[in-house]
């Protein structure tokens, strides 16, 4: 027993000596403060202690009411639409509304299925009048409209090579100078509001966003979640405040997916597709708040010539104004029998060809403060996107 006790005391003493040596070595090496370089977005955010609970756990009671079944058994899709509209306007029974809506969906689905399975070649056996009256748009798509392939037919290698070349920066270190003949703006009379967006401002941005907007495939989080939940908007406000104060955009936000929309001609050429980038919803909210602050600063200091700049201006119907002006010029030339020449300019890849350094220079020209410039630079730095199609998903392109 004494030998075992002596052995335990010896082991404990050795462990203490080892811990002291390790501690002395750690004290000799200065610790790196990662908080100064990479801000912790979770700081200041109190996560819920218990998960959110619901009552029905995803179960919905099936409505198999025999009374409704016999009542709407012989109704057509057109009649069901009228009944459904009437029930909604009069705040009818919820169970009856659900039953009519479900039966209407079944009718519409059955009509589309019958039309799709119709044999185009056996036109003698098809009642075209019936199909035309029941589903005009479906009939046109099936029999009259020429089908064209709209999905990409090129491979992953060709896609990656093309978009890597297209999205890569040309002469990244190129510098730009404002020409001397362009007049300089006076110093701003109203200072830039450097405070981060408030909860109300973020809420207004979210309310103006379209619910039908496609979410980013990387997280599949729709803006509807933020529209319906003040709880989530509160957390998003905290994250935006941290990112705004630190001047660094979270790296998770700087990833996106790009889908391809066919424009014209062959589908085996990537240049015949229009790339549409789907970003994270929090990033959209963040950049919208940033845009609102920049626009407010430029407007208050009269840095925008509203007589010329019509697009991207809130509460200004620039397209209607320009169209009406052009129509007036055309009518005047026609009445007075004057010749008229109209030239439409379309810049190829206008946004993609814009150099980032030119953006920073223009921001400085308009007296945008350095913290905002650095925040925008952080958004552009190391932004990655992946080209996704029906058949493949390309690696991330910076």
Short mmCIF file of C-alpha atoms in Angstrom, two decimals:
data_model
loop_
_atom_site.label_atom_id
_atom_site.label_comp_id
_atom_site.label_asym_id
_atom_site.label_seq_id
_atom_site.Cartn_x
_atom_site.Cartn_y
_atom_site.Cartn_z
CA UNK A 1 0.00 0.00 0.00
CA UNK A 2 2.81 2.40 0.88
CA UNK A 3 4.55 1.66 -2.43
CA UNK A 4 1.36 2.43 -4.42
CA UNK A 5 0.87 5.68 -2.51
CA UNK A 6 4.49 6.65 -3.14
CA UNK A 7 4.07 5.91 -6.87
CA UNK A 8 0.92 8.09 -7.10
CA UNK A 9 2.68 10.99 -5.38
CA UNK A 10 5.63 10.68 -7.77
CA UNK A 11 3.33 10.70 -10.83
CA UNK A 12 1.44 13.72 -9.55
CA UNK A 13 4.69 15.59 -8.96
CA UNK A 14 5.90 14.81 -12.49
CA UNK A 15 2.62 16.04 -14.00
CA UNK A 16 2.90 19.28 -12.01
CA UNK A 17 6.45 19.86 -13.28
CA UNK A 18 5.32 19.19 -16.88
CA UNK A 19 2.41 21.64 -16.57
CA UNK A 20 4.74 24.33 -15.21
CA UNK A 21 7.14 23.88 -18.12
CA UNK A 22 4.34 24.08 -20.68
CA UNK A 23 2.93 27.17 -19.00
CA UNK A 24 6.31 28.90 -19.06
CA UNK A 25 6.71 28.18 -22.78
CA UNK A 26 3.24 29.52 -23.54
CA UNK A 27 3.99 32.69 -21.60
CA UNK A 28 7.17 33.21 -23.62
CA UNK A 29 5.23 33.25 -26.93
CA UNK A 30 2.88 36.24 -27.32
CA UNK A 31 -0.68 35.19 -28.11
CA UNK A 32 -2.29 36.36 -31.30
CA UNK A 33 -5.53 38.21 -30.83
CA UNK A 34 -7.72 36.88 -33.63
CA UNK A 35 -10.53 39.15 -32.52
CA UNK A 36 -8.64 42.18 -33.82
CA UNK A 37 -8.37 40.67 -37.31
CA UNK A 38 -11.53 38.63 -37.71
CA UNK A 39 -14.52 39.90 -35.72
CA UNK A 40 -16.70 37.33 -34.03
CA UNK A 41 -20.18 37.73 -35.46
CA UNK A 42 -21.67 35.78 -32.56
CA UNK A 43 -20.49 38.33 -30.03
CA UNK A 44 -23.38 40.21 -28.49
CA UNK A 45 -25.99 37.80 -29.88
CA UNK A 46 -27.95 35.85 -27.31
CA UNK A 47 -29.10 32.55 -28.75
CA UNK A 48 -32.34 31.00 -27.46
CA UNK A 49 -31.89 28.52 -24.62
CA UNK A 50 -34.69 26.25 -25.80
CA UNK A 51 -35.78 25.39 -29.34
CA UNK A 52 -38.94 26.82 -30.77
CA UNK A 53 -41.91 24.53 -30.43
CA UNK A 54 -45.06 24.10 -32.44
CA UNK A 55 -48.39 22.48 -31.70
CA UNK A 56 -49.20 20.39 -34.75
CA UNK A 57 -45.65 19.15 -35.57
CA UNK A 58 -46.34 19.35 -39.29
CA UNK A 59 -49.50 17.21 -39.33
CA UNK A 60 -52.55 18.48 -41.17
CA UNK A 61 -55.93 16.83 -40.72
CA UNK A 62 -57.28 15.38 -43.95
CA UNK A 63 -60.64 16.77 -44.91
CA UNK A 64 -62.77 13.94 -46.26
CA UNK A 65 -66.18 15.49 -45.79
CA UNK A 66 -68.81 13.51 -47.68
CA UNK A 67 -71.12 16.51 -47.74
CA UNK A 68 -68.64 18.61 -49.71
CA UNK A 69 -67.84 15.66 -51.96
CA UNK A 70 -71.45 15.24 -53.04
CA UNK A 71 -71.96 19.00 -53.30
CA UNK A 72 -69.08 19.64 -55.71
CA UNK A 73 -68.94 16.27 -57.43
CA UNK A 74 -70.12 17.47 -60.85
CA UNK A 75 -68.55 20.94 -60.80
CA UNK A 76 -66.11 21.89 -63.53
CA UNK A 77 -62.88 23.79 -62.97
CA UNK A 78 -64.53 27.03 -64.05
CA UNK A 79 -67.37 26.58 -61.58
CA UNK A 80 -64.96 25.68 -58.80
CA UNK A 81 -63.04 28.89 -59.43
CA UNK A 82 -66.23 30.93 -59.00
CA UNK A 83 -67.14 29.07 -55.81
CA UNK A 84 -63.64 29.47 -54.41
CA UNK A 85 -63.64 33.20 -55.12
CA UNK A 86 -67.04 33.59 -53.49
CA UNK A 87 -65.98 31.67 -50.38
CA UNK A 88 -62.86 33.78 -50.01
CA UNK A 89 -64.77 37.06 -50.38
CA UNK A 90 -67.46 36.03 -47.89
CA UNK A 91 -65.06 34.46 -45.36
CA UNK A 92 -66.68 31.07 -45.74
CA UNK A 93 -66.04 27.89 -43.82
CA UNK A 94 -62.32 27.11 -43.69
CA UNK A 95 -62.86 23.38 -44.25
CA UNK A 96 -64.99 24.05 -47.30
CA UNK A 97 -62.38 26.46 -48.69
CA UNK A 98 -59.67 23.83 -48.27
CA UNK A 99 -61.81 21.19 -49.94
CA UNK A 100 -62.68 23.40 -52.93
CA UNK A 101 -59.07 24.50 -53.35
CA UNK A 102 -57.84 20.91 -53.31
CA UNK A 103 -60.48 19.76 -55.78
CA UNK A 104 -59.69 22.70 -58.06
CA UNK A 105 -56.00 21.81 -58.06
CA UNK A 106 -56.87 18.22 -58.95
CA UNK A 107 -59.03 19.42 -61.87
CA UNK A 108 -56.31 21.69 -63.24
CA UNK A 109 -53.66 19.03 -62.84
CA UNK A 110 -55.84 16.47 -64.63
CA UNK A 111 -56.48 18.84 -67.55
CA UNK A 112 -52.78 19.55 -67.99
CA UNK A 113 -51.93 15.85 -67.80
CA UNK A 114 -54.53 14.95 -70.42
CA UNK A 115 -53.19 17.62 -72.72
CA UNK A 116 -49.59 16.55 -72.30
CA UNK A 117 -50.36 12.92 -73.07
CA UNK A 118 -52.32 13.78 -76.19
CA UNK A 119 -50.76 12.38 -79.35
CA UNK A 120 -49.83 15.24 -81.65
CA UNK A 121 -49.52 13.03 -84.71
CA UNK A 122 -52.95 11.47 -84.28
CA UNK A 123 -54.73 14.76 -84.87
CA UNK A 124 -57.78 13.03 -86.33
CA UNK A 125 -58.57 11.43 -82.97
CA UNK A 126 -58.18 14.67 -80.96
CA UNK A 127 -61.03 17.00 -80.19
CA UNK A 128 -59.15 20.24 -80.79
CA UNK A 129 -62.17 22.40 -80.02
CA UNK A 130 -62.53 20.87 -76.58
CA UNK A 131 -58.84 21.18 -75.77
CA UNK A 132 -58.80 24.73 -77.11
CA UNK A 133 -61.74 25.78 -74.92
CA UNK A 134 -60.58 23.98 -71.78
CA UNK A 135 -56.96 25.13 -71.79
CA UNK A 136 -56.04 27.73 -74.39
CA UNK A 137 -52.47 28.39 -73.21
CA UNK A 138 -51.74 24.69 -72.86
CA UNK A 139 -53.13 24.02 -76.33
CA UNK A 140 -50.92 26.71 -77.86
CA UNK A 141 -47.82 25.38 -76.11
CA UNK A 142 -48.59 21.80 -77.14
CA UNK A 143 -49.66 22.17 -80.76
CA UNK A 144 -48.69 25.61 -82.05
CA UNK A 145 -45.61 26.81 -80.22
CA UNK A 146 -42.33 25.44 -81.47
CA UNK A 147 -40.38 23.82 -78.69
CA UNK A 148 -36.81 24.97 -78.24
CA UNK A 149 -34.18 23.56 -75.93
CA UNK A 150 -33.32 26.16 -73.30
CA UNK A 151 -30.94 24.15 -71.11
CA UNK A 152 -27.17 24.26 -71.57
CA UNK A 153 -25.71 21.42 -73.61
CA UNK A 154 -22.04 22.27 -73.02
CA UNK A 155 -19.87 20.46 -70.51
CA UNK A 156 -18.32 21.38 -67.20
CA UNK A 157 -14.86 22.07 -68.63
CA UNK A 158 -16.16 24.47 -71.28
CA UNK A 159 -18.36 26.23 -68.73
CA UNK A 160 -15.55 26.69 -66.20
CA UNK A 161 -13.09 27.93 -68.81
CA UNK A 162 -15.51 30.48 -70.28
CA UNK A 163 -16.79 31.99 -67.03
CA UNK A 164 -13.37 31.96 -65.38
CA UNK A 165 -12.11 34.09 -68.24
CA UNK A 166 -15.22 36.29 -68.23
CA UNK A 167 -15.29 36.93 -64.49
CA UNK A 168 -11.56 37.32 -63.98
CA UNK A 169 -10.26 40.84 -63.40
CA UNK A 170 -8.42 42.46 -66.29
CA UNK A 171 -5.26 44.21 -65.03
CA UNK A 172 -6.24 44.05 -61.34
CA UNK A 173 -3.75 46.75 -60.30
CA UNK A 174 -4.85 49.26 -62.91
CA UNK A 175 -5.29 52.79 -61.57
CA UNK A 176 -7.77 55.42 -62.68
CA UNK A 177 -7.67 59.19 -62.49
CA UNK A 178 -10.56 61.60 -62.83
CA UNK A 179 -10.00 63.75 -65.96
CA UNK A 180 -9.18 67.37 -65.28
CA UNK A 181 -12.01 68.63 -67.48
CA UNK A 182 -14.62 67.08 -65.17
CA UNK A 183 -15.59 69.66 -62.53
CA UNK A 184 -15.06 68.68 -58.93
CA UNK A 185 -17.86 68.56 -56.41
CA UNK A 186 -17.85 70.93 -53.49
CA UNK A 187 -17.35 69.59 -50.00
CA UNK A 188 -20.52 68.01 -48.63
CA UNK A 189 -22.76 70.24 -46.57
CA UNK A 190 -24.48 67.25 -44.97
CA UNK A 191 -22.12 64.66 -43.48
CA UNK A 192 -22.44 60.97 -44.24
CA UNK A 193 -24.40 59.02 -41.64
CA UNK A 194 -21.91 56.35 -40.58
CA UNK A 195 -24.24 54.75 -38.04
CA UNK A 196 -25.31 51.19 -38.91
CA UNK A 197 -28.82 50.59 -40.15
CA UNK A 198 -31.45 50.47 -37.44
CA UNK A 199 -34.00 47.72 -36.95
CA UNK A 200 -36.73 49.84 -38.56
CA UNK A 201 -34.57 50.57 -41.61
CA UNK A 202 -33.76 46.89 -42.03
CA UNK A 203 -37.44 46.01 -41.64
CA UNK A 204 -38.42 48.50 -44.35
CA UNK A 205 -35.85 47.00 -46.70
CA UNK A 206 -37.15 43.49 -46.06
CA UNK A 207 -40.77 44.54 -46.59
CA UNK A 208 -39.93 46.00 -50.01
CA UNK A 209 -38.20 42.81 -51.17
CA UNK A 210 -40.28 40.54 -53.39
CA UNK A 211 -41.41 37.30 -51.72
CA UNK A 212 -41.06 35.55 -55.09
CA UNK A 213 -37.33 36.24 -55.20
CA UNK A 214 -35.26 33.08 -55.59
CA UNK A 215 -33.19 32.19 -52.52
CA UNK A 216 -29.56 31.21 -52.76
CA UNK A 217 -29.25 27.44 -53.40
CA UNK A 218 -26.48 27.26 -50.80
CA UNK A 219 -28.87 27.79 -47.88
CA UNK A 220 -32.37 27.88 -49.46
CA UNK A 221 -33.47 30.55 -46.97
CA UNK A 222 -36.17 32.75 -48.46
CA UNK A 223 -36.87 36.34 -47.55
CA UNK A 224 -40.32 35.20 -46.42
CA UNK A 225 -38.74 33.94 -43.19
CA UNK A 226 -37.51 37.43 -42.40
CA UNK A 227 -40.80 38.99 -43.43
CA UNK A 228 -42.76 36.79 -41.04
CA UNK A 229 -40.38 36.66 -38.07
CA UNK A 230 -39.34 39.78 -36.09
CA UNK A 231 -37.26 37.36 -34.03
CA UNK A 232 -35.00 36.61 -37.01
CA UNK A 233 -34.87 40.26 -38.04
CA UNK A 234 -33.50 41.10 -34.59
CA UNK A 235 -30.63 38.64 -35.01
CA UNK A 236 -29.97 39.90 -38.53
CA UNK A 237 -29.79 43.45 -37.18
CA UNK A 238 -27.13 42.38 -34.67
CA UNK A 239 -25.08 40.70 -37.40
CA UNK A 240 -25.33 43.72 -39.70
CA UNK A 241 -24.23 46.01 -36.86
CA UNK A 242 -21.12 43.90 -36.21
CA UNK A 243 -20.22 43.71 -39.91
CA UNK A 244 -20.83 47.44 -40.38
CA UNK A 245 -18.78 48.45 -37.34
CA UNK A 246 -15.85 46.19 -38.21
CA UNK A 247 -15.84 47.15 -41.89
CA UNK A 248 -15.51 43.49 -42.89
CA UNK A 249 -18.22 41.55 -44.68
CA UNK A 250 -18.66 37.97 -43.41
CA UNK A 251 -16.97 35.42 -45.64
CA UNK A 252 -20.14 33.29 -45.62
CA UNK A 253 -21.97 36.07 -47.44
CA UNK A 254 -19.38 36.28 -50.20
CA UNK A 255 -20.44 33.03 -51.84
CA UNK A 256 -23.21 32.69 -54.39
CA UNK A 257 -24.59 30.49 -57.15
CA UNK A 258 -25.09 31.54 -60.75
CA UNK A 259 -27.81 30.09 -62.96
CA UNK A 260 -27.91 30.43 -66.75
CA UNK A 261 -30.87 31.82 -68.70
CA UNK A 262 -30.92 31.06 -72.42
CA UNK A 263 -31.01 34.15 -74.65
CA UNK A 264 -30.80 32.97 -78.26
CA UNK A 265 -29.08 30.69 -80.79
CA UNK A 266 -27.32 27.43 -79.93
CA UNK A 267 -27.31 26.03 -76.43
CA UNK A 268 -23.79 24.60 -76.71
CA UNK A 269 -22.21 28.06 -76.46
CA UNK A 270 -21.97 29.62 -72.96
CA UNK A 271 -22.03 33.13 -74.43
CA UNK A 272 -25.65 32.58 -75.48
CA UNK A 273 -26.74 32.41 -71.84
CA UNK A 274 -27.37 35.24 -69.40
CA UNK A 275 -25.84 34.56 -65.96
CA UNK A 276 -28.05 35.38 -62.98
CA UNK A 277 -26.33 35.30 -59.59
CA UNK A 278 -28.37 34.22 -56.57
CA UNK A 279 -26.95 35.71 -53.37
CA UNK A 280 -27.69 35.18 -49.72
CA UNK A 281 -30.74 37.08 -48.49
CA UNK A 282 -28.83 38.68 -45.56
CA UNK A 283 -26.30 40.02 -48.08
CA UNK A 284 -29.11 41.53 -50.15
CA UNK A 285 -30.50 43.25 -47.07
CA UNK A 286 -27.05 44.49 -46.07
CA UNK A 287 -26.24 45.95 -49.50
CA UNK A 288 -29.70 47.53 -49.73
CA UNK A 289 -29.11 49.36 -46.45
CA UNK A 290 -25.71 50.46 -47.74
CA UNK A 291 -27.25 51.68 -50.99
CA UNK A 292 -29.92 53.68 -49.14
CA UNK A 293 -27.33 55.49 -47.04
CA UNK A 294 -25.17 56.33 -50.06
CA UNK A 295 -28.16 57.55 -52.06
CA UNK A 296 -29.38 59.71 -49.17
CA UNK A 297 -25.93 61.29 -48.85
CA UNK A 298 -25.67 62.00 -52.59
CA UNK A 299 -29.19 63.43 -52.79
CA UNK A 300 -28.85 65.69 -49.77
CA UNK A 301 -25.64 67.18 -51.18
CA UNK A 302 -27.00 67.52 -54.75
CA UNK A 303 -24.38 65.20 -56.21
CA UNK A 304 -26.93 63.56 -58.55
CA UNK A 305 -28.20 65.34 -61.65
CA UNK A 306 -31.81 64.21 -61.69
CA UNK A 307 -32.40 65.88 -65.06
CA UNK A 308 -30.07 63.31 -66.62
CA UNK A 309 -30.01 60.35 -64.24
CA UNK A 310 -33.41 58.64 -64.29
CA UNK A 311 -32.63 54.99 -63.69
CA UNK A 312 -32.09 53.46 -60.26
CA UNK A 313 -33.76 56.45 -58.61
CA UNK A 314 -36.52 55.85 -56.04
CA UNK A 315 -39.93 57.38 -56.72
CA UNK A 316 -38.91 58.44 -60.23
CA UNK A 317 -40.60 56.80 -63.23
CA UNK A 318 -37.61 57.36 -65.48
CA UNK A 319 -38.62 54.81 -68.10
CA UNK A 320 -42.09 56.32 -68.50
CA UNK A 321 -40.68 59.83 -68.76
CA UNK A 322 -38.09 58.91 -71.38
CA UNK A 323 -40.59 56.85 -73.37
CA UNK A 324 -43.13 59.68 -73.39
CA UNK A 325 -40.44 62.14 -74.44
CA UNK A 326 -39.34 59.90 -77.30
CA UNK A 327 -42.95 59.38 -78.42
CA UNK A 328 -43.46 63.16 -78.47
CA UNK A 329 -40.35 63.64 -80.63
CA UNK A 330 -41.48 60.94 -83.07
CA UNK A 331 -45.00 62.38 -83.36
CA UNK A 332 -43.64 65.90 -83.86
CA UNK A 333 -41.32 64.71 -86.62
CA UNK A 334 -44.16 62.81 -88.28
CA UNK A 335 -46.59 65.75 -88.17
CA UNK A 336 -44.04 68.26 -89.45
CA UNK A 337 -42.59 65.74 -91.91
CA UNK A 338 -39.09 66.03 -90.54
CA UNK A 339 -36.39 63.39 -90.68
CA UNK A 340 -35.49 61.76 -87.38
CA UNK A 341 -32.62 59.50 -86.37
CA UNK A 342 -32.77 57.50 -83.12
CA UNK A 343 -29.71 55.59 -81.94
CA UNK A 344 -29.95 52.96 -79.21
CA UNK A 345 -26.69 52.08 -77.47
CA UNK A 346 -26.28 48.75 -75.71
CA UNK A 347 -23.06 48.08 -73.83
CA UNK A 348 -21.94 44.46 -73.88
CA UNK A 349 -21.53 43.09 -70.35
CA UNK A 350 -21.83 46.61 -68.96
CA UNK A 351 -21.69 45.68 -65.27
CA UNK A 352 -19.17 42.91 -65.75
CA UNK A 353 -16.70 45.12 -67.61
CA UNK A 354 -16.66 47.78 -64.90
CA UNK A 355 -13.30 47.74 -63.11
CA UNK A 356 -13.46 47.66 -59.31
CA UNK A 357 -10.73 50.27 -58.95
CA UNK A 358 -12.82 52.64 -61.04
CA UNK A 359 -15.72 52.14 -58.62
CA UNK A 360 -13.50 53.06 -55.66
CA UNK A 361 -12.22 56.13 -57.50
CA UNK A 362 -15.73 57.34 -58.31
CA UNK A 363 -16.75 56.86 -54.69
CA UNK A 364 -13.87 59.05 -53.59
CA UNK A 365 -14.81 61.63 -56.21
CA UNK A 366 -18.28 61.85 -54.64
CA UNK A 367 -16.77 62.32 -51.14
CA UNK A 368 -17.88 58.93 -49.83
CA UNK A 369 -16.05 58.36 -46.49
CA UNK A 370 -13.19 55.88 -46.29
CA UNK A 371 -15.00 53.45 -43.92
CA UNK A 372 -17.74 52.98 -46.51
CA UNK A 373 -15.16 52.54 -49.27
CA UNK A 374 -13.39 49.87 -47.25
CA UNK A 375 -16.69 48.12 -46.57
CA UNK A 376 -17.49 48.02 -50.29
CA UNK A 377 -13.96 46.82 -51.02
CA UNK A 378 -14.48 44.02 -48.51
CA UNK A 379 -17.65 42.96 -50.32
CA UNK A 380 -15.82 42.67 -53.65
CA UNK A 381 -12.69 41.00 -52.27
CA UNK A 382 -12.63 37.19 -52.68
CA UNK A 383 -16.27 37.01 -53.74
CA UNK A 384 -16.95 33.54 -55.14
CA UNK A 385 -19.68 32.10 -57.30
CA UNK A 386 -20.46 28.67 -58.68
CA UNK A 387 -22.14 28.07 -62.04
CA UNK A 388 -24.92 25.53 -61.57
CA UNK A 389 -26.95 23.81 -64.27
CA UNK A 390 -29.29 20.86 -64.46
CA UNK A 391 -26.38 18.46 -65.04
CA UNK A 392 -23.41 19.84 -63.10
CA UNK A 393 -22.16 22.36 -60.58
CA UNK A 394 -18.90 24.13 -61.40
CA UNK A 395 -16.22 24.86 -58.77
CA UNK A 396 -16.28 28.27 -57.14
CA UNK A 397 -14.81 31.05 -59.27
CA UNK A 398 -13.24 34.07 -57.58
#
